[in-house]
Coordinates of C-alpha atoms in Angstrom, one line a residue:
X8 CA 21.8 6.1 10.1
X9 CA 24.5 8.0 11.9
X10 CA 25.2 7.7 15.1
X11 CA 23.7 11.0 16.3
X12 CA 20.8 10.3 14.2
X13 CA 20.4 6.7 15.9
X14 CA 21.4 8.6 19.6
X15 CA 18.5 11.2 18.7
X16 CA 16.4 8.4 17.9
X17 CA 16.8 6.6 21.0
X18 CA 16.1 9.5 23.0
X19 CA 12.8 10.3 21.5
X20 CA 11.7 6.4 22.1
X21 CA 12.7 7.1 25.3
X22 CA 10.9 10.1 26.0
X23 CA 7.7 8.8 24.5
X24 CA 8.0 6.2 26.9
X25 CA 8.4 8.0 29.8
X26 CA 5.0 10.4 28.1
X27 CA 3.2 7.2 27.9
X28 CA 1.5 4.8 31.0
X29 CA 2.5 1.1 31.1
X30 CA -0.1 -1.0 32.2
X31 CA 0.1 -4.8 32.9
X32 CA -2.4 -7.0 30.6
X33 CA -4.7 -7.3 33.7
X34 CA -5.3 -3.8 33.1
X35 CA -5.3 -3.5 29.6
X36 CA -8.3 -5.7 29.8
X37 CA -10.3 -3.6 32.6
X38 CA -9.5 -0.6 30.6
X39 CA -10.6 -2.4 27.2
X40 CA -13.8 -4.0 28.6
X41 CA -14.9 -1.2 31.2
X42 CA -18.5 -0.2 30.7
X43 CA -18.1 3.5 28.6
X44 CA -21.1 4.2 26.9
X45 CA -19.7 7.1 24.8
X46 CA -18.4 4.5 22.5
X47 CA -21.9 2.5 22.5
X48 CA -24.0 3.4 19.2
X49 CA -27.6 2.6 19.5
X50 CA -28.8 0.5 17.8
X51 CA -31.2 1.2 14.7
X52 CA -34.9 0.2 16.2
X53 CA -37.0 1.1 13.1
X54 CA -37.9 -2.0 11.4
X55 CA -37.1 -2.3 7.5
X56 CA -39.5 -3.9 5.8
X57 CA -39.0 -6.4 3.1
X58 CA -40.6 -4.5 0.3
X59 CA -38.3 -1.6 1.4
X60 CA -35.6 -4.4 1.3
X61 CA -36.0 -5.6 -2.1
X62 CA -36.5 -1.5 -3.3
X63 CA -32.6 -1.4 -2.0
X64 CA -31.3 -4.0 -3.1
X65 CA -32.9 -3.4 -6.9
X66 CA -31.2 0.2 -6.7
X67 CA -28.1 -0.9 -5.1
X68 CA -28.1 -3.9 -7.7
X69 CA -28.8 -1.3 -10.6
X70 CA -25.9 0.6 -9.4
X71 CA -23.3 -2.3 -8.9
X72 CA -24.1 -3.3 -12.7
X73 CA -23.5 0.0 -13.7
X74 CA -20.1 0.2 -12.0
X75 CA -19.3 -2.9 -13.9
X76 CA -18.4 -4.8 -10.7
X77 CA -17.4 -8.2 -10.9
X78 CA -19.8 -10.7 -11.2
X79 CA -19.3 -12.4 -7.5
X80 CA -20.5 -8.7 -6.0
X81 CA -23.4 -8.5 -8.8
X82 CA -24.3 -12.5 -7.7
X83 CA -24.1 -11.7 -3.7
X84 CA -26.8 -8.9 -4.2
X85 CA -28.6 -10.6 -6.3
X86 CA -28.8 -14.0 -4.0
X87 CA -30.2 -11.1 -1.0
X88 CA -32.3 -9.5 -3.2
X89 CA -34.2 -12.7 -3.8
X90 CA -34.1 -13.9 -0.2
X91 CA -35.8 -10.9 0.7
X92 CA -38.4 -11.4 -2.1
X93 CA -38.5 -15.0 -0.8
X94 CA -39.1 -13.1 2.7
X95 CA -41.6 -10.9 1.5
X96 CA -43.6 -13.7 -0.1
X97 CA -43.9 -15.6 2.5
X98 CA -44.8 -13.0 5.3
X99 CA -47.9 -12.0 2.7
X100 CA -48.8 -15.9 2.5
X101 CA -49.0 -15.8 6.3
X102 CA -51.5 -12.8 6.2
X103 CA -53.8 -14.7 4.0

């Protein structure tokens, strides 16, 4: 780097400096935790069953063995696939 390439440099840093506000870490916190709730998503209220559970996770498993993903992703689905069928099991037995 030349030295009107590195004097160039040095004056954009500088400028964006200037451009941008400098706050203390007190206020980087307030800013960062202030109550906005643009950013909040709601959150999801309908409840999934878990025969609509297992349905996914078959298709999803169905699709990950068609990808040919490796057999740790194929094992994860398949241990919550059967945790919801263990789920939906017992939630029936309680009916009864």
């Amino acid at each position: 780097m030349s030295n009107t390439e590195a004097l160039q440099w040095a004056a954009e840093a500088d400028d964006s400096l200037a451009r941008n506000e400098i706050l203390t870490n007190d206020e980087i916190i307030r800013t960062v935790t202030a109550d906005d709730d643009d950013d909040v998503t709601p959150v999801n209220s309908v409840k999934i069953s878990h025969s609509e559970a297992v349905t996914a996770l078959n298709t999803s498993l169905q699709w990950v063995e068609e990808q040919n993903f490796e057999a740790h992703e194929n094992m994860l689905l398949r241990r919550l696939r059967d945790r919801a069928c263990e789920l939906k099991i017992g939630t029936a037995a309680q009916k009864k």
